[in-house]
PDB file of N, CA and C in Angstrom:
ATOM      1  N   UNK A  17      56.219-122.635 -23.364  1.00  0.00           N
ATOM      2  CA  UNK A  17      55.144-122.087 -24.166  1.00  0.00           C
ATOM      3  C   UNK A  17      55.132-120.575 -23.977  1.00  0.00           C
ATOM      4  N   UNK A  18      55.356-119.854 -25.035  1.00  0.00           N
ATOM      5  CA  UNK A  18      55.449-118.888 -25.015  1.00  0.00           C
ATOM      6  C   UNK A  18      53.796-117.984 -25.255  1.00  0.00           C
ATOM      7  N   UNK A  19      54.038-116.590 -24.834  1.00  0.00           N
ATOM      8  CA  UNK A  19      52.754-115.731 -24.449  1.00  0.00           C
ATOM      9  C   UNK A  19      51.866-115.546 -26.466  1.00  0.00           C
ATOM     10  N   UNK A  20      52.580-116.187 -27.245  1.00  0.00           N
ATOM     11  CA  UNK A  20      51.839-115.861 -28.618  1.00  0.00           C
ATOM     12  C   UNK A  20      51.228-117.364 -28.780  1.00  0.00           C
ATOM     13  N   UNK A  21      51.989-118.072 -28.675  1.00  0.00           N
ATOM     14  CA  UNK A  21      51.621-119.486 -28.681  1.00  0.00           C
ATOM     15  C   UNK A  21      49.944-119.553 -27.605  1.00  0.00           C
ATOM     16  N   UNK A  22      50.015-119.455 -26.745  1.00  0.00           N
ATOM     17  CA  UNK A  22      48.755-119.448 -25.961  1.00  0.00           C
ATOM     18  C   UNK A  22      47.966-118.375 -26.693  1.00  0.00           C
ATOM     19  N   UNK A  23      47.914-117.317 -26.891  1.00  0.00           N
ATOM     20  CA  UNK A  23      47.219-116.428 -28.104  1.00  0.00           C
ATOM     21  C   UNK A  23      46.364-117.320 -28.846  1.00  0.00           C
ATOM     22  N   UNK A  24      47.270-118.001 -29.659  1.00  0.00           N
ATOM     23  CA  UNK A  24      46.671-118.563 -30.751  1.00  0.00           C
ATOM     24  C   UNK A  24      46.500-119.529 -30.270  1.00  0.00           C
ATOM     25  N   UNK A  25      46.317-120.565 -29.573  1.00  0.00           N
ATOM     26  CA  UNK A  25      45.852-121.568 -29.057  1.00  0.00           C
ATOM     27  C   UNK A  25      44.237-121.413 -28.779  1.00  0.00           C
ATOM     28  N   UNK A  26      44.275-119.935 -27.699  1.00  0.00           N
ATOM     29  CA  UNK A  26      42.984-119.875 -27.639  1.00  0.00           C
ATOM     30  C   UNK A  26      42.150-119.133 -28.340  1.00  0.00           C
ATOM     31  N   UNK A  27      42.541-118.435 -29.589  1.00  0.00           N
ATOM     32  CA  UNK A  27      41.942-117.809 -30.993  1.00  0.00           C
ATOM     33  C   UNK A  27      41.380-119.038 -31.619  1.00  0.00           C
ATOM     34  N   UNK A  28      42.526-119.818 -31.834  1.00  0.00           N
ATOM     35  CA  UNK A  28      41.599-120.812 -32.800  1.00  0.00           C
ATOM     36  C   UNK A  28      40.229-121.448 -31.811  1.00  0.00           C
ATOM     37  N   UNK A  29      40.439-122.148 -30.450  1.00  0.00           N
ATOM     38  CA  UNK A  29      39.474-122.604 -29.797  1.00  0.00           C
ATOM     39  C   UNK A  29      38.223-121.739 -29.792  1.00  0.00           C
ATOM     40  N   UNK A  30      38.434-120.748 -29.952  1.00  0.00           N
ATOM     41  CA  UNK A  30      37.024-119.787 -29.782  1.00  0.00           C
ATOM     42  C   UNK A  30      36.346-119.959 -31.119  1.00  0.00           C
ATOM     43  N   UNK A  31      37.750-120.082 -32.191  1.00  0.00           N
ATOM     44  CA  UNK A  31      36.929-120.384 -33.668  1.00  0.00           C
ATOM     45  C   UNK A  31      36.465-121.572 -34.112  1.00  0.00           C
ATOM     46  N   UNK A  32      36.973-122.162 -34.258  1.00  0.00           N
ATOM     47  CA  UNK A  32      36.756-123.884 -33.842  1.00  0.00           C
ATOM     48  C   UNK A  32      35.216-123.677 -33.261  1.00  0.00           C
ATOM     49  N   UNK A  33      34.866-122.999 -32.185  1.00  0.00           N
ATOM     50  CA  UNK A  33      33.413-123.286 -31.324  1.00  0.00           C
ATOM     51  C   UNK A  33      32.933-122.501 -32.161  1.00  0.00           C
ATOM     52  N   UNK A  34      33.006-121.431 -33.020  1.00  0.00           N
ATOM     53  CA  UNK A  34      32.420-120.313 -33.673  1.00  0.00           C
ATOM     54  C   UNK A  34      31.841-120.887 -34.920  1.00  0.00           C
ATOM     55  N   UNK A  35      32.942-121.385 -35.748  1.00  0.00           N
ATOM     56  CA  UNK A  35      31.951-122.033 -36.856  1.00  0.00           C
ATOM     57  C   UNK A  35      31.460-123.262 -36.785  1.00  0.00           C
ATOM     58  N   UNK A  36      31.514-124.317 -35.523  1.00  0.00           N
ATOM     59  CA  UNK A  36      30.886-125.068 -35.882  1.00  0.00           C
ATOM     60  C   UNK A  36      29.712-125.171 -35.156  1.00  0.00           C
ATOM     61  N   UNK A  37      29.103-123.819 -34.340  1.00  0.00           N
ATOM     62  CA  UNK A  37      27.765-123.410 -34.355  1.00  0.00           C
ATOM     63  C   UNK A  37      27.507-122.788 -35.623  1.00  0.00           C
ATOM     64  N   UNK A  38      27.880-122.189 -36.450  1.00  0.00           N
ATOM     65  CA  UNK A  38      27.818-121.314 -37.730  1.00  0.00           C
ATOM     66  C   UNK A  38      27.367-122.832 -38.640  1.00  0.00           C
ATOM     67  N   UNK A  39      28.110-123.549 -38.814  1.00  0.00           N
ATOM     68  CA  UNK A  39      27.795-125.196 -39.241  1.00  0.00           C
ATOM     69  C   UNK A  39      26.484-126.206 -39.215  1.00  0.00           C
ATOM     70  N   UNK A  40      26.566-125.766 -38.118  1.00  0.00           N
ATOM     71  CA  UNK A  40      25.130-126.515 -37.114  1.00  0.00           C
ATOM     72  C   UNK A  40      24.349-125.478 -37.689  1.00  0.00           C
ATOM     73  N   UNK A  41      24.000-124.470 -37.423  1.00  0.00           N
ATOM     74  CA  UNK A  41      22.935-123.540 -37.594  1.00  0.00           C
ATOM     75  C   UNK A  41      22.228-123.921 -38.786  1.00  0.00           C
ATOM     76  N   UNK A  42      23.375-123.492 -39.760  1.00  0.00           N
ATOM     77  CA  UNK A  42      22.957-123.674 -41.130  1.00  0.00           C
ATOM     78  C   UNK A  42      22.635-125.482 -41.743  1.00  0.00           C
ATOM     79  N   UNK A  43      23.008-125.772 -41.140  1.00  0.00           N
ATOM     80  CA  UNK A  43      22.270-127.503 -41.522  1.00  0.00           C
ATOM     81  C   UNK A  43      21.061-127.745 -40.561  1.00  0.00           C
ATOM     82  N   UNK A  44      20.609-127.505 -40.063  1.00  0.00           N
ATOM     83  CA  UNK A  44      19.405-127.398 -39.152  1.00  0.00           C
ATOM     84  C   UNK A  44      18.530-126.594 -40.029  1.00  0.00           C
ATOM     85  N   UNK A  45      18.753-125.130 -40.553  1.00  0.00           N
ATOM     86  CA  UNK A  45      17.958-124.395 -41.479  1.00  0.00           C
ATOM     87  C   UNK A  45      17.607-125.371 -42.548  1.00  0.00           C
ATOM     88  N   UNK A  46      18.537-125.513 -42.959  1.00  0.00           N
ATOM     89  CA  UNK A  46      18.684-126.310 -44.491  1.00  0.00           C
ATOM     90  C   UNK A  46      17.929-127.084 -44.341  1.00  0.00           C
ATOM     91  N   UNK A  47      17.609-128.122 -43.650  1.00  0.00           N
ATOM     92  CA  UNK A  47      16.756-129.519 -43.025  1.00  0.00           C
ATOM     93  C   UNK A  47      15.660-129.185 -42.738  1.00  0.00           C
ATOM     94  N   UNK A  48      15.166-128.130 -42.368  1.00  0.00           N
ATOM     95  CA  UNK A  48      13.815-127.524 -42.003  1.00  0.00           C
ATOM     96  C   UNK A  48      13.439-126.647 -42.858  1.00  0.00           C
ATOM     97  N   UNK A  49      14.207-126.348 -44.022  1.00  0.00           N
ATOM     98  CA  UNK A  49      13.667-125.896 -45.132  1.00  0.00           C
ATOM     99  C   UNK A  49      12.638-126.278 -45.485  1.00  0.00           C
ATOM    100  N   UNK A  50      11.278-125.173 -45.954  1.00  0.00           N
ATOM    101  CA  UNK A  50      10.166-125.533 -46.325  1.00  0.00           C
ATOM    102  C   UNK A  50       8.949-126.382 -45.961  1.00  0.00           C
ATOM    103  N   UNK A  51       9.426-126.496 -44.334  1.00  0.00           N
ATOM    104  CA  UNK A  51       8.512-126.994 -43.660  1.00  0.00           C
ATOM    105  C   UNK A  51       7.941-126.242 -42.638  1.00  0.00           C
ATOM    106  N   UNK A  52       6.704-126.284 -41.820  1.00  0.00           N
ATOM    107  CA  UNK A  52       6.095-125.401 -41.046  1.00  0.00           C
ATOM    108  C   UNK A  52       6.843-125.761 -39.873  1.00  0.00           C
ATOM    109  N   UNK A  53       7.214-124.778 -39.065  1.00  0.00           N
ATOM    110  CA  UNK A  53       8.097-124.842 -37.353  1.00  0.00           C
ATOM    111  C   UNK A  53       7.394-126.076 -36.068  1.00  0.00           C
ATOM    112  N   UNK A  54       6.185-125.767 -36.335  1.00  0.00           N
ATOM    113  CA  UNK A  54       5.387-126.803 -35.627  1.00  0.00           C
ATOM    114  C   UNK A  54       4.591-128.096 -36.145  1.00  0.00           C
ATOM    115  N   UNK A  55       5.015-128.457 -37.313  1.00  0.00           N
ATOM    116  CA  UNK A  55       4.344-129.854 -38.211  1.00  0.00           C
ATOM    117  C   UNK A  55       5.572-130.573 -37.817  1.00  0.00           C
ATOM    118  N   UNK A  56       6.630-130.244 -36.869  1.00  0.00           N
ATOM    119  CA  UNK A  56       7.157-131.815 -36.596  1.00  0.00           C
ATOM    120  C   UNK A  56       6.696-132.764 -35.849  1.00  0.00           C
ATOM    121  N   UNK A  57       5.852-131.874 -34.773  1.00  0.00           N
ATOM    122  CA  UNK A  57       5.473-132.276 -33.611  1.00  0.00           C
ATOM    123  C   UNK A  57       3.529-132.901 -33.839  1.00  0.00           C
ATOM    124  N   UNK A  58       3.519-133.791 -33.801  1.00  0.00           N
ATOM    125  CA  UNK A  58       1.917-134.321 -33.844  1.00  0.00           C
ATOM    126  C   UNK A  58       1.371-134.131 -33.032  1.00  0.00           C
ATOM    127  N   UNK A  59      -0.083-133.520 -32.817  1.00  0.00           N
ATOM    128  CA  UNK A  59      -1.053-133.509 -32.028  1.00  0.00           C
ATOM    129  C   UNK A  59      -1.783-133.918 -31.440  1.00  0.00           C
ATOM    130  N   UNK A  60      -1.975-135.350 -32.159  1.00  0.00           N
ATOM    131  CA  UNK A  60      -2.665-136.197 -31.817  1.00  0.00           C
ATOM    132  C   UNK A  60      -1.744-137.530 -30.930  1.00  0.00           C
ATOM    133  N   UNK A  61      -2.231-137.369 -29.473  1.00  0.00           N
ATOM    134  CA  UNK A  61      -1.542-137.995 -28.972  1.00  0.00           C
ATOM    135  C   UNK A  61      -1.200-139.574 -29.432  1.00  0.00           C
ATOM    136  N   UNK A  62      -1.991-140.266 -29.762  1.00  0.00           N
ATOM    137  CA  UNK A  62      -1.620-141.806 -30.493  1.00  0.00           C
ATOM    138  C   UNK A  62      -0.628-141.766 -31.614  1.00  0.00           C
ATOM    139  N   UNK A  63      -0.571-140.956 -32.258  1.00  0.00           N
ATOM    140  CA  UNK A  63       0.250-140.322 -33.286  1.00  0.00           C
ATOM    141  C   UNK A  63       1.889-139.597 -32.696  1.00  0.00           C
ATOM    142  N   UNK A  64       1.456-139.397 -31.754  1.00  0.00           N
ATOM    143  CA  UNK A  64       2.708-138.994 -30.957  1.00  0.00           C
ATOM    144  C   UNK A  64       3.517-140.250 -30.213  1.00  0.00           C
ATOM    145  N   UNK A  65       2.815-141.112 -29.636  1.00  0.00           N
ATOM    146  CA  UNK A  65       3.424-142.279 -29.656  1.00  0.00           C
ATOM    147  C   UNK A  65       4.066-143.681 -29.996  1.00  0.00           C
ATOM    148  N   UNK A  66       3.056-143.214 -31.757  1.00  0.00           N
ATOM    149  CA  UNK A  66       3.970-143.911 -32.844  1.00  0.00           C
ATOM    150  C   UNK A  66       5.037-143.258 -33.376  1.00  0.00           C
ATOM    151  N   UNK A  67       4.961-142.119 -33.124  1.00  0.00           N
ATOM    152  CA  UNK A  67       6.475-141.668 -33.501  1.00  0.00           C
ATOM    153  C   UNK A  67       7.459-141.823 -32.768  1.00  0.00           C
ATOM    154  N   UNK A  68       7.385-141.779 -31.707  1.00  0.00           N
ATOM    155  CA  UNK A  68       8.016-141.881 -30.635  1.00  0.00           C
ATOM    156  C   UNK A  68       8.889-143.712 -30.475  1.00  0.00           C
ATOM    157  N   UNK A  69       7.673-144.572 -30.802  1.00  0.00           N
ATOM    158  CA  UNK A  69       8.250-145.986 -30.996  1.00  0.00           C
ATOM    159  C   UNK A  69       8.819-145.969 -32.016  1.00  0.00           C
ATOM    160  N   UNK A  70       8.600-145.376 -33.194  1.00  0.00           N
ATOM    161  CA  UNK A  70       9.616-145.340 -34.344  1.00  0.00           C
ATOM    162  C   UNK A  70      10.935-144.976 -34.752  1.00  0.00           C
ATOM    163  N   UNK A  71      10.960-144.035 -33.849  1.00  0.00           N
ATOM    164  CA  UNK A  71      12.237-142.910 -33.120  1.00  0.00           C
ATOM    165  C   UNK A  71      13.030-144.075 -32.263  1.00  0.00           C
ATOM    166  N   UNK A  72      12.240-144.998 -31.500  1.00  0.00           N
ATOM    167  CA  UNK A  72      13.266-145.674 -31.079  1.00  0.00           C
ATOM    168  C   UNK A  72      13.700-147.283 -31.894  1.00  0.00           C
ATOM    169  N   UNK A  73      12.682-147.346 -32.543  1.00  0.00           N
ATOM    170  CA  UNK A  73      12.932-148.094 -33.858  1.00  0.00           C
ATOM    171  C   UNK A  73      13.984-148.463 -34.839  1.00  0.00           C
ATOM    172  N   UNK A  74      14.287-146.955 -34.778  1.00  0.00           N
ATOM    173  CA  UNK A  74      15.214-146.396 -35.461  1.00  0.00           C
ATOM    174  C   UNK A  74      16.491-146.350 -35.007  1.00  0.00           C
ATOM    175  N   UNK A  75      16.600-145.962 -33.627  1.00  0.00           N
ATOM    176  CA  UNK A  75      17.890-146.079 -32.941  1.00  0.00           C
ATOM    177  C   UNK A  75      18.547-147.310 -32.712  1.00  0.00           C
ATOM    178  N   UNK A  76      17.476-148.404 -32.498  1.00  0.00           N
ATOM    179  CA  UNK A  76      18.187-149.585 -32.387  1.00  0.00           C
ATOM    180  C   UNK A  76      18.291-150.210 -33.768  1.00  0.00           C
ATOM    181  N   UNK A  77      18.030-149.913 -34.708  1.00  0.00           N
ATOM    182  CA  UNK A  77      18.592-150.317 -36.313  1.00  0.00           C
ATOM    183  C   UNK A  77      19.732-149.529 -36.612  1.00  0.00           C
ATOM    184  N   UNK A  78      20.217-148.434 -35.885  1.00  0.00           N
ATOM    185  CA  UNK A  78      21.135-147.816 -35.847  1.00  0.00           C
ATOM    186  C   UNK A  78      22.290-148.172 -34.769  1.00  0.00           C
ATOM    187  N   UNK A  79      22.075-148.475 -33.783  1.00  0.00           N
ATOM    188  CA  UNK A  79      22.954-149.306 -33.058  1.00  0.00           C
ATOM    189  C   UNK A  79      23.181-150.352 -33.358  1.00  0.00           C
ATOM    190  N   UNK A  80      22.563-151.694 -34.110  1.00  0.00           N
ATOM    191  CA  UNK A  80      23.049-152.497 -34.379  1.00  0.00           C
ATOM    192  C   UNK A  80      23.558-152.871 -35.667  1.00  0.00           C
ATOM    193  N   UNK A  81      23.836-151.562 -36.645  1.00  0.00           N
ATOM    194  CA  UNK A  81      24.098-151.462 -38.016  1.00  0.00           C
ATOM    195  C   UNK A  81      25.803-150.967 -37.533  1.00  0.00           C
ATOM    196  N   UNK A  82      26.055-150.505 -36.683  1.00  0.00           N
ATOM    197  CA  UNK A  82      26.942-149.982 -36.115  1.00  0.00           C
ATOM    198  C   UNK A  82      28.101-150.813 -35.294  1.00  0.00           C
ATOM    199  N   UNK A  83      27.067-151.711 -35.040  1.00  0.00           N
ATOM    200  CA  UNK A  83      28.241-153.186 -33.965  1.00  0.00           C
ATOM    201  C   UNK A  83      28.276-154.154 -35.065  1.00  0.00           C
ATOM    202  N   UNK A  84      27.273-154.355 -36.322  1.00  0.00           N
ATOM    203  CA  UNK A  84      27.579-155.565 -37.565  1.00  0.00           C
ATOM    204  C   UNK A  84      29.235-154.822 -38.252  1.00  0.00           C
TER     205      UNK A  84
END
């Protein structure tokens, strides 16, 4: 392995990590488009713990949609 080969080995790896925070960023924006920063989170604690069971609700309809 020559000294250009490692060059570019670790050029692309830095880019590779570069845009796919650049990736992430922008689909996270996009998804939270037009919503307030703190209306994800409920206040009301009973309300916080139905989400919370739903959240896991959700994961196991997702794990087992995944092993069918």
């Amino acid at each position: 392995m020559n000294l250009n080969q490692i060059i570019n080995m670790i050029i692309r790896m830095f880019l590779r990590r570069g845009i796919n925070w650049g990736i992430n960023k922008g689909m996270k924006m996009a998804s939270n488009r037009g919503k307030e920063p703190q209306s994800s989170a409920p206040e009301d604690p009973a309300q916080a713990q139905q989400a919370r069971e739903a959240a896991k609700r959700a994961r196991q309809a997702a794990r087992l949609t995944r092993r069918l």
